[in-house]
mmCIF file of C-alpha atoms in Angstrom:
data_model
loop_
_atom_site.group_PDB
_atom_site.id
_atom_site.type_symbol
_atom_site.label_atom_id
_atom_site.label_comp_id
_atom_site.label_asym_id
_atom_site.label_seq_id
_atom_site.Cartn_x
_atom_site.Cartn_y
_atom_site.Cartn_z
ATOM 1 C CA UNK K 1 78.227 106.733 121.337
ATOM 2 C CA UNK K 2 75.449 108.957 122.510
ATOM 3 C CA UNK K 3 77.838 109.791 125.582
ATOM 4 C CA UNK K 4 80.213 112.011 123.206
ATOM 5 C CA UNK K 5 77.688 113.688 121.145
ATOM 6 C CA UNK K 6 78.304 116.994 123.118
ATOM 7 C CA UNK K 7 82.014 116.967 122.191
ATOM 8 C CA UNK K 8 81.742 116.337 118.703
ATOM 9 C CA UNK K 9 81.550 120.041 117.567
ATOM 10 C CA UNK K 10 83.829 121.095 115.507
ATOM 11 C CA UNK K 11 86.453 123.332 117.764
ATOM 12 C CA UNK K 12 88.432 125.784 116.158
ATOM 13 C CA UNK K 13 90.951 125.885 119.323
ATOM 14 C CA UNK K 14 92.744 122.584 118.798
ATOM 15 C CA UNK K 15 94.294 123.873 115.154
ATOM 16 C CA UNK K 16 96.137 127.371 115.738
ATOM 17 C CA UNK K 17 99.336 129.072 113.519
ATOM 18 C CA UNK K 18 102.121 127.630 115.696
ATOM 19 C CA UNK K 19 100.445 123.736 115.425
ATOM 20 C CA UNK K 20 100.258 124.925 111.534
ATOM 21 C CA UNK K 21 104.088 126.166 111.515
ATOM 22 C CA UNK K 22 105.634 122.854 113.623
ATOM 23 C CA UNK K 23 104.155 121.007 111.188
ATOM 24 C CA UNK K 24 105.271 122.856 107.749
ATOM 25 C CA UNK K 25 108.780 122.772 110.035
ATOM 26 C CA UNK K 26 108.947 119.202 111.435
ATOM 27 C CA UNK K 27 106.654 117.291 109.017
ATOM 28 C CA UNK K 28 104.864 116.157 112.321
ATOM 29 C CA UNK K 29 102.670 117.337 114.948
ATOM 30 C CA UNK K 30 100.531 115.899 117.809
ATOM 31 C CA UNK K 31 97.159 117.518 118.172
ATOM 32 C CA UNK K 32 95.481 116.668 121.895
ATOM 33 C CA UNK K 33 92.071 115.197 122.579
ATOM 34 C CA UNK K 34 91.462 116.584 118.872
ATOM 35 C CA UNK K 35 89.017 112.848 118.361
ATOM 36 C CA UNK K 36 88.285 112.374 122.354
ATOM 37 C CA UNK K 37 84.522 112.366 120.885
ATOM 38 C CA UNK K 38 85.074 109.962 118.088
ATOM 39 C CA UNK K 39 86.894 107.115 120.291
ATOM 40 C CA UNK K 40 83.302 104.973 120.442
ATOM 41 C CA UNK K 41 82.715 105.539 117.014
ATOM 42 C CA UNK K 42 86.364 104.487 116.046
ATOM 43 C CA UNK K 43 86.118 101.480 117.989
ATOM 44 C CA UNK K 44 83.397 100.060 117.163
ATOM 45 C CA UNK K 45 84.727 100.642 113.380
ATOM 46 C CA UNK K 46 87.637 98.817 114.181
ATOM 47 C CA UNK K 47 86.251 95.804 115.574
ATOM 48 C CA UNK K 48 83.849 95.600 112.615
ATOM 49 C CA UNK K 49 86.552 95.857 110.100
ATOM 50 C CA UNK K 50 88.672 92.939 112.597
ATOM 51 C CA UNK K 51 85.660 91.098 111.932
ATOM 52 C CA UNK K 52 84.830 92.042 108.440
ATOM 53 C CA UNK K 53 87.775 91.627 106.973
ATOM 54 C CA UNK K 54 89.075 92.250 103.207
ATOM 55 C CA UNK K 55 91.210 90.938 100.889
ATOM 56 C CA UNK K 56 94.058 93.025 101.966
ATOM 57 C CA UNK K 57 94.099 92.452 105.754
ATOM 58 C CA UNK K 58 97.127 90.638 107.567
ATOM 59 C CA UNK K 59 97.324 89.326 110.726
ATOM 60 C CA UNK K 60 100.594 88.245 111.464
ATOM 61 C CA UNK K 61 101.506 86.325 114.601
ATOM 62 C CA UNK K 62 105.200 87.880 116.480
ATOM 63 C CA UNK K 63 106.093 86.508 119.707
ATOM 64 C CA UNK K 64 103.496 86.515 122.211
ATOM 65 C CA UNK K 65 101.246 88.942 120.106
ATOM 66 C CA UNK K 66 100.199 89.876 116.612
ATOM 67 C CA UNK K 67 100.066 92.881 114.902
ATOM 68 C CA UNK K 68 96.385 93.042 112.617
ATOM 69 C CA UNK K 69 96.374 95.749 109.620
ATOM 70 C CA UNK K 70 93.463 96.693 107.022
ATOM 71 C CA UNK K 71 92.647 99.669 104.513
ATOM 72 C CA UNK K 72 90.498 101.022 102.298
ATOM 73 C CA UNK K 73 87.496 100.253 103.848
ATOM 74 C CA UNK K 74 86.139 103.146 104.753
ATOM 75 C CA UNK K 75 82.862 103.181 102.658
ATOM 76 C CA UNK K 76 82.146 100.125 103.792
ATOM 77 C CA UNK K 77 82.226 100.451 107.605
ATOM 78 C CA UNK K 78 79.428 102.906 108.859
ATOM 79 C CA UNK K 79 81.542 104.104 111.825
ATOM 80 C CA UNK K 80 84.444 105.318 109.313
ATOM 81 C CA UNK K 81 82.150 106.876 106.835
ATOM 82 C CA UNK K 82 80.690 108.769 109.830
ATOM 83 C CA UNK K 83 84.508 109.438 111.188
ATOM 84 C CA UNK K 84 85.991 110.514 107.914
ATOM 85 C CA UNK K 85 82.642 112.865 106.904
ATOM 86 C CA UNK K 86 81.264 114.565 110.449
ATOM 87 C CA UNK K 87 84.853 114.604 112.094
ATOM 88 C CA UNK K 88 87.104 117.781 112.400
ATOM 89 C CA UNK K 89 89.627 115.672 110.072
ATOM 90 C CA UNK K 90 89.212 117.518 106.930
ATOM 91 C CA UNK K 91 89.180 120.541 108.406
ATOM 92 C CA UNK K 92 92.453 119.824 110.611
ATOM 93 C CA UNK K 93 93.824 118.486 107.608
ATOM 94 C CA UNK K 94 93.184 121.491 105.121
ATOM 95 C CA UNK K 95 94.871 124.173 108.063
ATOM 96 C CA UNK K 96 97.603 122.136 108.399
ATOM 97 C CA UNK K 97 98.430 121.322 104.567
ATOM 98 C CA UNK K 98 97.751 125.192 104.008
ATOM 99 C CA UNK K 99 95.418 123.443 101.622
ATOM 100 C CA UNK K 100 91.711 124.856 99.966
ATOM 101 C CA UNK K 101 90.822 121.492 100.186
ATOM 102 C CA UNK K 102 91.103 117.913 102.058
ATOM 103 C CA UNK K 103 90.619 114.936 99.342
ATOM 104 C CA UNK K 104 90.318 111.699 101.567
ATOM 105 C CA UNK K 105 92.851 109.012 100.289
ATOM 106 C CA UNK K 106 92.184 105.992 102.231
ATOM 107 C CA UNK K 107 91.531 104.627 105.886
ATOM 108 C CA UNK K 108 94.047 101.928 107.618
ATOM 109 C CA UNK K 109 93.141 100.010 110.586
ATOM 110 C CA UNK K 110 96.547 98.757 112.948
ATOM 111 C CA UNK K 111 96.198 96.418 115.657
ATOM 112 C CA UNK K 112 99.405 95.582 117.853
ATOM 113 C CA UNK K 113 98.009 93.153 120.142
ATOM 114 C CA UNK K 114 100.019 92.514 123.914
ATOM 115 C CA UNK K 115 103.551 91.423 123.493
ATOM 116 C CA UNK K 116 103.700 92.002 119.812
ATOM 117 C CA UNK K 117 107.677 91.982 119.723
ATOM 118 C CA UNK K 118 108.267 93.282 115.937
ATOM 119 C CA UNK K 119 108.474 97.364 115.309
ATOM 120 C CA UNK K 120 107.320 99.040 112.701
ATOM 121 C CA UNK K 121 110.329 99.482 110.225
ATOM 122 C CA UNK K 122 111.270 102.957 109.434
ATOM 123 C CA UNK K 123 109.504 104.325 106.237
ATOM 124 C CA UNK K 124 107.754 106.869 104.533
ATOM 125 C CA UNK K 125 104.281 106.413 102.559
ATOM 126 C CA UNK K 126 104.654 108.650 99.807
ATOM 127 C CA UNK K 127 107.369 105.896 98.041
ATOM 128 C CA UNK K 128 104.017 103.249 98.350
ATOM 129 C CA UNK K 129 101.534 105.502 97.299
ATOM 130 C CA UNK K 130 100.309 106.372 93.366
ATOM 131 C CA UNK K 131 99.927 109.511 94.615
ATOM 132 C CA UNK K 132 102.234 112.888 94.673
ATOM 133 C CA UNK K 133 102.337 116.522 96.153
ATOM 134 C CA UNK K 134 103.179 118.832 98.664
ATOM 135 C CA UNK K 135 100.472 119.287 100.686
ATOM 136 C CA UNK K 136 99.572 115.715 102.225
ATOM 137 C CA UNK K 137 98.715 114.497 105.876
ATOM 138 C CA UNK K 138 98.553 111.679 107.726
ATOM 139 C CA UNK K 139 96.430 110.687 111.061
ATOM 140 C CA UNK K 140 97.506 108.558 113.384
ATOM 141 C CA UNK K 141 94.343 108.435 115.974
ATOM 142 C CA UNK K 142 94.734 105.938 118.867
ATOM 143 C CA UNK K 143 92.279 104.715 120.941
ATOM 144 C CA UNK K 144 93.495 103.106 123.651
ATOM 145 C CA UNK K 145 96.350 104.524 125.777
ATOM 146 C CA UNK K 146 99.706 104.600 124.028
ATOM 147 C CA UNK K 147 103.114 104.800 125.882
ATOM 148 C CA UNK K 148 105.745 102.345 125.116
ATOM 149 C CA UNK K 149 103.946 101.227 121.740
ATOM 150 C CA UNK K 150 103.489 104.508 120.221
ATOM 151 C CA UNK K 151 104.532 106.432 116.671
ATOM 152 C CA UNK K 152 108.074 107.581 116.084
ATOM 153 C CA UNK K 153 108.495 110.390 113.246
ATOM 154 C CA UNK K 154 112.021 112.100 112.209
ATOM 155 C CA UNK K 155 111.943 115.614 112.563
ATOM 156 C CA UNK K 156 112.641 117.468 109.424
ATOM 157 C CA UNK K 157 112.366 114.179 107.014
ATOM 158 C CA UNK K 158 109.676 115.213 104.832
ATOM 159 C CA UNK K 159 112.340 117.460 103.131
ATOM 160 C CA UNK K 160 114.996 114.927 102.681
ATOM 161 C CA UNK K 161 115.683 115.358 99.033
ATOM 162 C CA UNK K 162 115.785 111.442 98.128
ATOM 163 C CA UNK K 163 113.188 109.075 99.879
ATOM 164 C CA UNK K 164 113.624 105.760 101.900
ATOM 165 C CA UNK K 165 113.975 102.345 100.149
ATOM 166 C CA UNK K 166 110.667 101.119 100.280
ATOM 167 C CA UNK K 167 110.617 97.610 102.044
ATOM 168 C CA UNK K 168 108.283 94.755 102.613
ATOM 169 C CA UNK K 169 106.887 94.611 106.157
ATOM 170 C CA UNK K 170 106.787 90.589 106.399
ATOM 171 C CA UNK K 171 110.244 89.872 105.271
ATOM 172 C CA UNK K 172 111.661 93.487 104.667
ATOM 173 C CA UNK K 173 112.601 92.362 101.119
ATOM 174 C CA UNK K 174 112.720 95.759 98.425
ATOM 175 C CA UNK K 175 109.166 96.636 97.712
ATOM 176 C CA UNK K 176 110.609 97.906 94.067
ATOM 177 C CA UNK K 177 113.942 97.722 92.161
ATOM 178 C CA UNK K 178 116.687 100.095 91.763
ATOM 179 C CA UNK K 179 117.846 100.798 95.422
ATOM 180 C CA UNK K 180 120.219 103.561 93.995
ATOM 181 C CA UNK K 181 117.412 105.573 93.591
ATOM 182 C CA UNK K 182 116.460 105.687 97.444
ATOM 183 C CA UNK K 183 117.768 106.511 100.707
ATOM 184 C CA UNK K 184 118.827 103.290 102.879
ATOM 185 C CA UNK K 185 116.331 102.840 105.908
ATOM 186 C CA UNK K 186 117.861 105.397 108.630
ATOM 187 C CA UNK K 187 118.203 104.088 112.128
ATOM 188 C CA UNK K 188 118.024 107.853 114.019
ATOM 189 C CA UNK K 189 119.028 105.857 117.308
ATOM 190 C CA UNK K 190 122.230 105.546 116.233
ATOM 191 C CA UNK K 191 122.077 108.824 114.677
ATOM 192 C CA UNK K 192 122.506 111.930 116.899
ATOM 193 C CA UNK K 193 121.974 114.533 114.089
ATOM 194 C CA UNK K 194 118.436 112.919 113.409
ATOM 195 C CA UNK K 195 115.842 114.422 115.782
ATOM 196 C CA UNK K 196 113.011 111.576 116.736
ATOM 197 C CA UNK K 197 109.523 113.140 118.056
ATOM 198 C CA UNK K 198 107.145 110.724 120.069
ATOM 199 C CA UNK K 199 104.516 111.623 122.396
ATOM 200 C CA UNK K 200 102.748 109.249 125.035
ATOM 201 C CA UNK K 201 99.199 109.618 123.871
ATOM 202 C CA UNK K 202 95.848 109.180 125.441
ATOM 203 C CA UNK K 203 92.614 107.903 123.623
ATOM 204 C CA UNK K 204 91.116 110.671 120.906
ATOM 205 C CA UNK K 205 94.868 112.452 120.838
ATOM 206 C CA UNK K 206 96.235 112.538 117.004
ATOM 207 C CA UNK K 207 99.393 112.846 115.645
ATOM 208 C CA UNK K 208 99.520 114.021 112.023
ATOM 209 C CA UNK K 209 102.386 113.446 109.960
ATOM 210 C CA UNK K 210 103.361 114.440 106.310
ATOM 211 C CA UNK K 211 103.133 111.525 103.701
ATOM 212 C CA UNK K 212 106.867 112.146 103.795
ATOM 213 C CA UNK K 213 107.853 112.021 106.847
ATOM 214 C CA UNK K 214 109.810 108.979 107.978
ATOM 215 C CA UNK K 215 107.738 106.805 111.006
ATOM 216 C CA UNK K 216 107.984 103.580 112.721
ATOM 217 C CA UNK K 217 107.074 101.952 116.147
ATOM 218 C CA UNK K 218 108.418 99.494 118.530
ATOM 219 C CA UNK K 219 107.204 96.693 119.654
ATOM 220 C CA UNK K 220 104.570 96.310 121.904
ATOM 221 C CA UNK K 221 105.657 94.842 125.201
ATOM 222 C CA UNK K 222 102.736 95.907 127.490
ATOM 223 C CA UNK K 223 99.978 94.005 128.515
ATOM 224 C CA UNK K 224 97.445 95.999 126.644
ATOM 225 C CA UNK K 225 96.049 96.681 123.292
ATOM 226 C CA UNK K 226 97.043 99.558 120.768
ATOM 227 C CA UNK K 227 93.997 100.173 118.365
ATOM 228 C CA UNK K 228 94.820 103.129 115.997
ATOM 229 C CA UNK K 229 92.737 104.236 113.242
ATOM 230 C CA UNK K 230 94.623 106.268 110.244
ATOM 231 C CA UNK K 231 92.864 108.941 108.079
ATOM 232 C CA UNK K 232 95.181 110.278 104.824
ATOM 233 C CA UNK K 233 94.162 113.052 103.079
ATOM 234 C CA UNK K 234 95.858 115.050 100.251
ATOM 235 C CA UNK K 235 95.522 118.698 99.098
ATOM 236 C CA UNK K 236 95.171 121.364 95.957
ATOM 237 C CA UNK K 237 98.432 120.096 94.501
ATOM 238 C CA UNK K 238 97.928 116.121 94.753
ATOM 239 C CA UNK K 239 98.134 113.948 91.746
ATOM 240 C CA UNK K 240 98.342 110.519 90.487
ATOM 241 C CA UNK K 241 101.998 109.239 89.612
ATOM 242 C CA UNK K 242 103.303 106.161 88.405
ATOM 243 C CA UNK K 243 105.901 103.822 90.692
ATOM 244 C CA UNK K 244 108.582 101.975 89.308
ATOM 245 C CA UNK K 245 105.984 98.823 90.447
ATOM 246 C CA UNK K 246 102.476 97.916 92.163
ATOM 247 C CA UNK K 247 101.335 100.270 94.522
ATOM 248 C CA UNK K 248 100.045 100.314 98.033
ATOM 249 C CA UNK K 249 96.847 100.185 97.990
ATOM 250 C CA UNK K 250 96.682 99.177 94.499
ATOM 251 C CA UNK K 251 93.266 100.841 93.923
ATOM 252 C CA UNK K 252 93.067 98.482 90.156
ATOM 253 C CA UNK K 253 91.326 99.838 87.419
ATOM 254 C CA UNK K 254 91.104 103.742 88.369
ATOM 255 C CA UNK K 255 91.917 104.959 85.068
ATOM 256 C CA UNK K 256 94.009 108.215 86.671
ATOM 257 C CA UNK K 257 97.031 109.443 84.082
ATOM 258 C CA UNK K 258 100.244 111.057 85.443
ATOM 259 C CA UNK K 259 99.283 114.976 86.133
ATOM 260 C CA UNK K 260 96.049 114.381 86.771
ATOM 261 C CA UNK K 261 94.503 115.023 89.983
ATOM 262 C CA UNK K 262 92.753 112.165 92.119
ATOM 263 C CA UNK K 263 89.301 111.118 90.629
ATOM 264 C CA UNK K 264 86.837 112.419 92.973
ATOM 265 C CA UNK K 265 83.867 109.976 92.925
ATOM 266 C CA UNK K 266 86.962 107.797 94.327
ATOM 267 C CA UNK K 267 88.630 109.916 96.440
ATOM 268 C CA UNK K 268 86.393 113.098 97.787
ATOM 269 C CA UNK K 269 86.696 116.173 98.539
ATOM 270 C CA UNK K 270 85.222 116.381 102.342
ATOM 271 C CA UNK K 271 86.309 119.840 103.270
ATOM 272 C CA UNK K 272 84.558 122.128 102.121
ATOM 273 C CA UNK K 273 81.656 119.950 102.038
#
């Protein structure tokens, strides 16, 4: 880790008005080499949490490969603390949510091991999440080299008016009732009015996406590993809401009412520190 020290500072070059404007535009941006001095850190956080495992994790066997998720462990593993506190995160996070403030939500470790043949559906987190606003972002941080395997994010999404059916990853059963409510899961492939963004990536590149924002990924056919760490953060305007059923994460006993913004000896406020 000592290797990156001198690239840790935090640069005010990698976050400029046009990133900030694709985003508020496209709901999605990629940011280059933004983490290139985190990607030691990161890993070795990663393959602690692979080994330290909690309650939540999956691992779930597909084909040749398996594709390993975990979250809400950041407090717990030293390397994510470190990440989520010293990083440029909040700050990249309050420019582009035109935010005061970046509260940090929760960590999620993904793992698509080689010849993992299952995508990632099409979805959006915000349906998932106890948690509402305008000003959220996602961080999709990879560290190994990403091509074939990497995020896909529908241009303009975050401003559909009605969001995507929530579904069950494992058997894509309806993650709540009342599918009226919801948008059926889009396939933009087939649909030439929906733009797709994707960007080959290189270790320490991040692509930050609006909790809104409809993602998936494909498979992943190569013979190498795709580690990705994501950071979400929310802004001034977040607040807890209630779901029409349990929430992902769950986060039990928090005590939060609808209105109220998230409790911050829970979820803090890293930027400004």
């Amino acid at each position: 880790m000592a290797s990156q020290t001198a690239t840790r500072a935090i640069r005010t070059d990698i976050i400029d008005a046009d990133t900030i404007a694709d985003y508020q535009r496209d709901g999605a941006v990629c940011i280059r080499g933004a983490f290139k001095g985190w990607v030691d850190t990161i890993a070795a956080g990663i393959e602690r949490n692979m080994q330290d495992r909690s309650a939540t994790a999956s691992d779930i066997a597909n084909g040749k490969g398996s594709f390993f998720d975990d979250y809400c462990n950041w407090e717990r593993i030293p390397e994510f603390v470190e990440v989520v506190r010293e990083s440029p995160a909040a700050q990249i996070a309050a420019a582009v949510m035109q935010s005061r403030t970046a509260q940090f939500f929760h960590d999620h470790v993904l793992v698509k091991e080689p010849g993992t043949q299952k995508p990632t559906p099409w979805h959006q987190d915000i349906p998932y999440y106890f948690v509402d606003g305008q000003q959220t972002v996602s961080f999709w941080i990879p560290i190994d080299p990403v091509k074939e395997a990497t995020l896909r994010l529908i241009a303009g999404s975050h401003k559909w008016d009605k969001m995507i059916l929530p579904v069950r990853w494992l058997d894509d059963s309806n993650f709540y009732a009342g599918e009226g409510d919801y948008l059926p899961v889009p396939d933009p492939d087939k649909d030439p009015s929906m733009k797709v963004l994707e960007w080959e990536m290189e270790p320490g590149d991040a692509i930050l996406f609006d909790f809104r924002t409809a993602h998936g990924a494909r498979g992943n056919p190569t013979a190498a590993r795709r580690r990705a760490l994501s950071l979400r953060w929310v802004g001034d305007d977040a607040h807890y809401v209630e779901r029409p059923g349990r929430t992902s994460p769950p986060y039990h006993g928090h005590g939060m009412q609808p209105g109220q913004r998230l409790r911050e000896d829970w979820f803090p406020v890293v930027f400004p520190a």
